[in-house]
Coordinates of C-alpha atoms in Angstrom, one line a residue:
M524 CA 88.6 102.0 130.1
N525 CA 86.7 102.7 126.8
V526 CA 88.7 105.6 125.3
M527 CA 85.7 106.5 123.2
A528 CA 83.7 107.4 126.1
E529 CA 85.6 110.6 126.5
S530 CA 85.1 113.7 124.2
Y531 CA 88.4 114.8 122.6
T532 CA 88.0 118.3 121.4
I533 CA 90.9 118.1 119.0
I534 CA 89.3 115.3 117.1
Y535 CA 86.1 117.3 116.5
M536 CA 88.2 120.2 115.4
L537 CA 89.9 118.1 112.9
G538 CA 86.6 116.7 111.8
A539 CA 85.3 120.3 111.3
V540 CA 88.4 121.3 109.4
I541 CA 88.1 118.4 107.0
A542 CA 84.4 119.0 106.6
A543 CA 85.1 122.7 105.8
L544 CA 87.6 121.7 103.2
V545 CA 85.2 119.3 101.5
L546 CA 82.6 122.0 101.4
V547 CA 85.0 124.7 100.1
M548 CA 86.4 122.3 97.3
S549 CA 82.9 121.3 96.3
T550 CA 81.7 124.9 96.2
F551 CA 84.8 125.9 94.2
F552 CA 84.4 123.2 91.5
I553 CA 80.6 123.8 91.2
L554 CA 81.1 127.5 90.5
K555 CA 84.0 126.8 88.1
S556 CA 81.8 124.2 86.4
I557 CA 78.9 126.7 86.1
R558 CA 81.2 129.4 84.7
R559 CA 82.7 127.0 82.1
A560 CA 79.2 125.8 81.1
K561 CA 78.1 129.4 80.5
E562 CA 81.3 130.0 78.5
I563 CA 80.5 127.3 76.0
G564 CA 76.9 128.4 75.7
M565 CA 75.2 125.8 77.8
D566 CA 71.5 126.6 78.5
M567 CA 71.0 127.5 82.2
S568 CA 68.0 125.1 82.4
V569 CA 70.4 122.2 81.5
I570 CA 72.9 123.4 84.2
K571 CA 70.0 123.6 86.8
E572 CA 68.7 120.1 85.9
T573 CA 72.3 118.7 86.2
V574 CA 72.8 120.3 89.7
R575 CA 69.3 118.9 90.8
N576 CA 70.1 115.5 89.5
S577 CA 73.5 115.5 91.1
A578 CA 72.0 116.4 94.5
I579 CA 69.6 113.6 94.3
F580 CA 72.2 111.1 93.5
S581 CA 74.3 112.4 96.3
I582 CA 71.7 112.4 99.1
V583 CA 70.1 109.0 98.7
P584 CA 73.3 106.9 98.5
S585 CA 74.5 108.7 101.6
I586 CA 71.7 107.0 103.6
P587 CA 73.9 103.8 104.1
I588 CA 76.8 105.9 105.1
V589 CA 74.8 107.4 107.9
I590 CA 73.9 103.9 108.9
G591 CA 77.6 103.0 108.8
I592 CA 78.5 105.9 111.1
G593 CA 76.0 104.5 113.7
I594 CA 77.8 101.1 113.4
M595 CA 81.3 102.4 113.8
M596 CA 80.5 104.8 116.6
Q597 CA 80.4 102.0 119.2
Y598 CA 84.0 101.3 118.5
L599 CA 85.6 104.6 117.2
G600 CA 83.2 107.2 118.5
L601 CA 81.3 109.8 116.6
A602 CA 84.1 112.2 115.6
I603 CA 86.5 109.5 114.1
S604 CA 83.7 107.7 112.2
W605 CA 82.5 111.1 110.9
I606 CA 86.1 111.9 109.7
R607 CA 86.6 108.6 107.9
L608 CA 83.2 108.6 106.1
E609 CA 83.2 112.2 105.0
V610 CA 86.2 111.9 102.7
I611 CA 87.4 109.1 100.1
G612 CA 86.5 105.6 100.8
A613 CA 83.5 103.5 101.1
L614 CA 81.3 102.1 103.9
Q615 CA 82.2 98.5 102.8
Y616 CA 85.8 99.2 103.0
E617 CA 85.8 101.1 106.4
I618 CA 83.6 98.4 108.0
I619 CA 86.0 95.6 106.7
A620 CA 89.1 97.5 107.8
M621 CA 87.7 98.2 111.3
N622 CA 86.8 94.6 111.7
Q623 CA 90.4 93.7 111.3
V624 CA 90.8 95.1 114.7
F625 CA 87.6 95.0 116.7
T626 CA 85.3 92.1 117.6
P627 CA 81.7 92.5 118.7
G628 CA 81.3 93.8 122.3
E629 CA 85.1 94.7 122.4
V630 CA 85.9 97.8 124.5
A631 CA 88.0 100.2 122.5
T632 CA 91.4 101.2 123.7
A633 CA 94.0 103.7 122.6
S634 CA 95.9 100.9 120.9
T635 CA 93.0 99.3 119.0
V636 CA 91.7 102.7 117.8
A637 CA 95.1 103.8 116.7
T638 CA 95.6 100.5 114.8
A639 CA 92.1 100.8 113.2
L640 CA 93.0 104.3 112.0
V641 CA 96.3 103.3 110.5
I642 CA 94.6 100.3 108.6
M643 CA 91.6 102.6 107.5
T644 CA 93.7 105.6 106.5
V645 CA 97.0 104.2 105.1
S646 CA 95.5 101.7 102.8
I647 CA 93.1 104.0 101.2
L648 CA 96.0 106.4 100.3
S649 CA 96.9 104.2 97.4
G650 CA 94.3 105.8 95.1
P651 CA 95.3 109.4 95.6
L652 CA 99.0 108.6 95.4
F653 CA 98.4 106.7 92.1
N654 CA 96.5 109.8 90.8
V655 CA 99.4 112.2 91.9
L656 CA 102.2 110.1 90.5
F657 CA 100.9 108.3 87.4
Y658 CA 97.4 109.6 86.5
K659 CA 98.5 112.2 84.0
R660 CA 100.8 109.6 82.1
Y661 CA 97.9 107.0 82.3
Q662 CA 95.5 109.5 80.9
K663 CA 97.8 110.4 78.0
R664 CA 98.1 106.7 77.1
L665 CA 94.3 106.3 77.1
A666 CA 93.9 109.4 74.9
A667 CA 96.5 108.0 72.5
L668 CA 94.8 104.6 72.4
Q669 CA 91.5 106.4 71.8
S670 CA 92.8 108.3 68.9
K671 CA 94.4 105.2 67.3
N672 CA 91.7 102.7 67.9
A673 CA 88.5 104.0 69.5
H674 CA 86.7 100.6 68.9
L675 CA 89.4 98.7 70.8
M676 CA 89.2 101.3 73.6
E677 CA 85.5 100.7 73.9
I678 CA 86.1 96.9 74.0
I679 CA 88.6 97.2 76.8
T680 CA 86.6 99.5 78.8
G681 CA 83.4 97.4 78.4
A682 CA 85.4 94.3 79.2
L683 CA 86.8 95.8 82.4
L684 CA 83.4 97.1 83.6
G685 CA 81.7 93.8 82.7
G686 CA 84.5 91.8 84.7
L687 CA 84.0 94.0 87.7
F688 CA 80.2 93.6 87.7
S689 CA 80.5 89.9 87.1
G690 CA 82.9 89.5 89.8
I691 CA 80.7 91.4 92.3
L692 CA 77.4 89.8 91.2
S693 CA 78.8 86.2 91.1
A694 CA 80.3 86.5 94.5
M695 CA 76.9 87.9 95.9
I696 CA 74.8 85.2 94.3
V697 CA 77.1 82.3 95.0
A698 CA 77.5 83.5 98.7
G699 CA 73.7 83.8 98.9
F700 CA 73.0 80.3 97.6
F701 CA 75.6 78.6 99.6
S702 CA 74.5 80.2 102.8
I703 CA 70.7 79.4 102.5
G704 CA 69.6 78.4 105.9
T705 CA 72.9 79.0 107.5
P706 CA 73.3 82.2 109.5
T707 CA 76.3 84.4 109.1
I708 CA 77.1 86.5 112.1
A709 CA 78.2 90.0 111.1
K710 CA 81.4 91.0 113.1
D711 CA 80.3 94.7 113.3
T712 CA 76.7 94.3 114.4
G713 CA 76.4 90.7 115.6
V714 CA 73.3 90.3 113.5
A715 CA 72.7 87.0 111.8
T716 CA 72.2 87.3 108.0
Y717 CA 71.0 84.3 105.9
G718 CA 71.7 83.6 102.3
E719 CA 67.9 84.1 101.7
V720 CA 68.3 87.8 102.8
T721 CA 71.1 88.4 100.3
L722 CA 69.3 86.9 97.4
I723 CA 66.0 88.6 98.2
T724 CA 67.8 92.0 98.4
F725 CA 69.7 91.4 95.3
F726 CA 66.7 90.2 93.1
S727 CA 64.3 92.9 94.6
S728 CA 66.7 95.6 93.5
C729 CA 66.9 94.1 90.0
L730 CA 63.1 94.0 89.9
I731 CA 62.7 97.6 91.1
M732 CA 65.2 98.9 88.4
A733 CA 63.5 96.7 85.8
I734 CA 60.0 98.2 86.7
C735 CA 61.5 101.7 86.5
G736 CA 63.0 100.8 83.1
L737 CA 59.7 99.6 81.9
L738 CA 57.9 102.7 83.2
I739 CA 60.5 104.9 81.3
K740 CA 60.2 103.0 78.1
K741 CA 56.5 102.1 77.9
M742 CA 54.9 105.1 79.7
G743 CA 57.4 107.7 78.6
W744 CA 58.2 108.7 82.2
K745 CA 61.4 110.4 81.2
W746 CA 61.5 112.2 84.6
L747 CA 61.9 108.8 86.3
E748 CA 65.5 108.3 84.9
S749 CA 66.7 110.7 87.5
Y750 CA 65.1 108.8 90.3
A751 CA 65.5 105.2 89.2
L752 CA 68.7 104.4 91.0
P753 CA 67.8 106.3 94.3
L754 CA 64.6 104.5 94.3
T755 CA 66.1 101.2 93.7
I756 CA 68.7 101.7 96.7
V757 CA 66.0 102.8 99.0
G758 CA 63.6 100.0 98.0
A759 CA 66.4 97.4 98.3
L760 CA 67.2 98.8 101.7
V761 CA 63.5 98.5 102.9
V762 CA 63.2 95.0 101.5
S763 CA 66.4 94.0 103.1
Y764 CA 65.4 95.4 106.5
I765 CA 62.0 93.4 106.3
A766 CA 63.9 90.2 105.2
V767 CA 66.3 90.4 108.2
S768 CA 63.4 90.8 110.6
V769 CA 61.7 87.9 109.1
F770 CA 64.7 85.5 109.2
N771 CA 65.9 86.4 112.6

């Protein structure tokens, strides 16, 4: 029996409680931030612009998350997928964690659902636990290093960020080139993805961002700075969707 075919009220209630907590925390910090901004004399127009830009950057990147809920629903149901993607974590992580348990077309059972939840939940707790136990000490060390040698701090931060992006980009580009003409079947959707799709999506996103940068610099469209990243994300998604349709 597919356990997700039934509706468990308690799961929806837990999801509603978690969603309410997220909204309350968000509202609390927004109000606290606005109050502090007024205390230090920040102009209200700057505050409104910041809130507007934050809303834009929050809504557009959420589109892939909504898609992820649709992918996870066939295995975990709506409520559990909703709970997992409304708090800390990332779509990529959740899909990978879920795929450790489920295979395409598999019928969900109480055992597989429980196993997936343990993998998806326990592993992600490392971040919050680190912050609770070590973040204050870690922050003090960074502040001390910043005061002693700000230049070295900039080098370390830049190196870490550069290494992170280099690892992600090199893995994406190499995976794309080595899988050209060879379909890779996604475990979660069963859709075949070719290396061409990966490379087309990657380079199209670079092109869209480059065009936005040129328009900002050459045409003086400063307003586009707030929309460059969302436009790049949506544009790359559209290109990826078209590419998948072409190669399948």
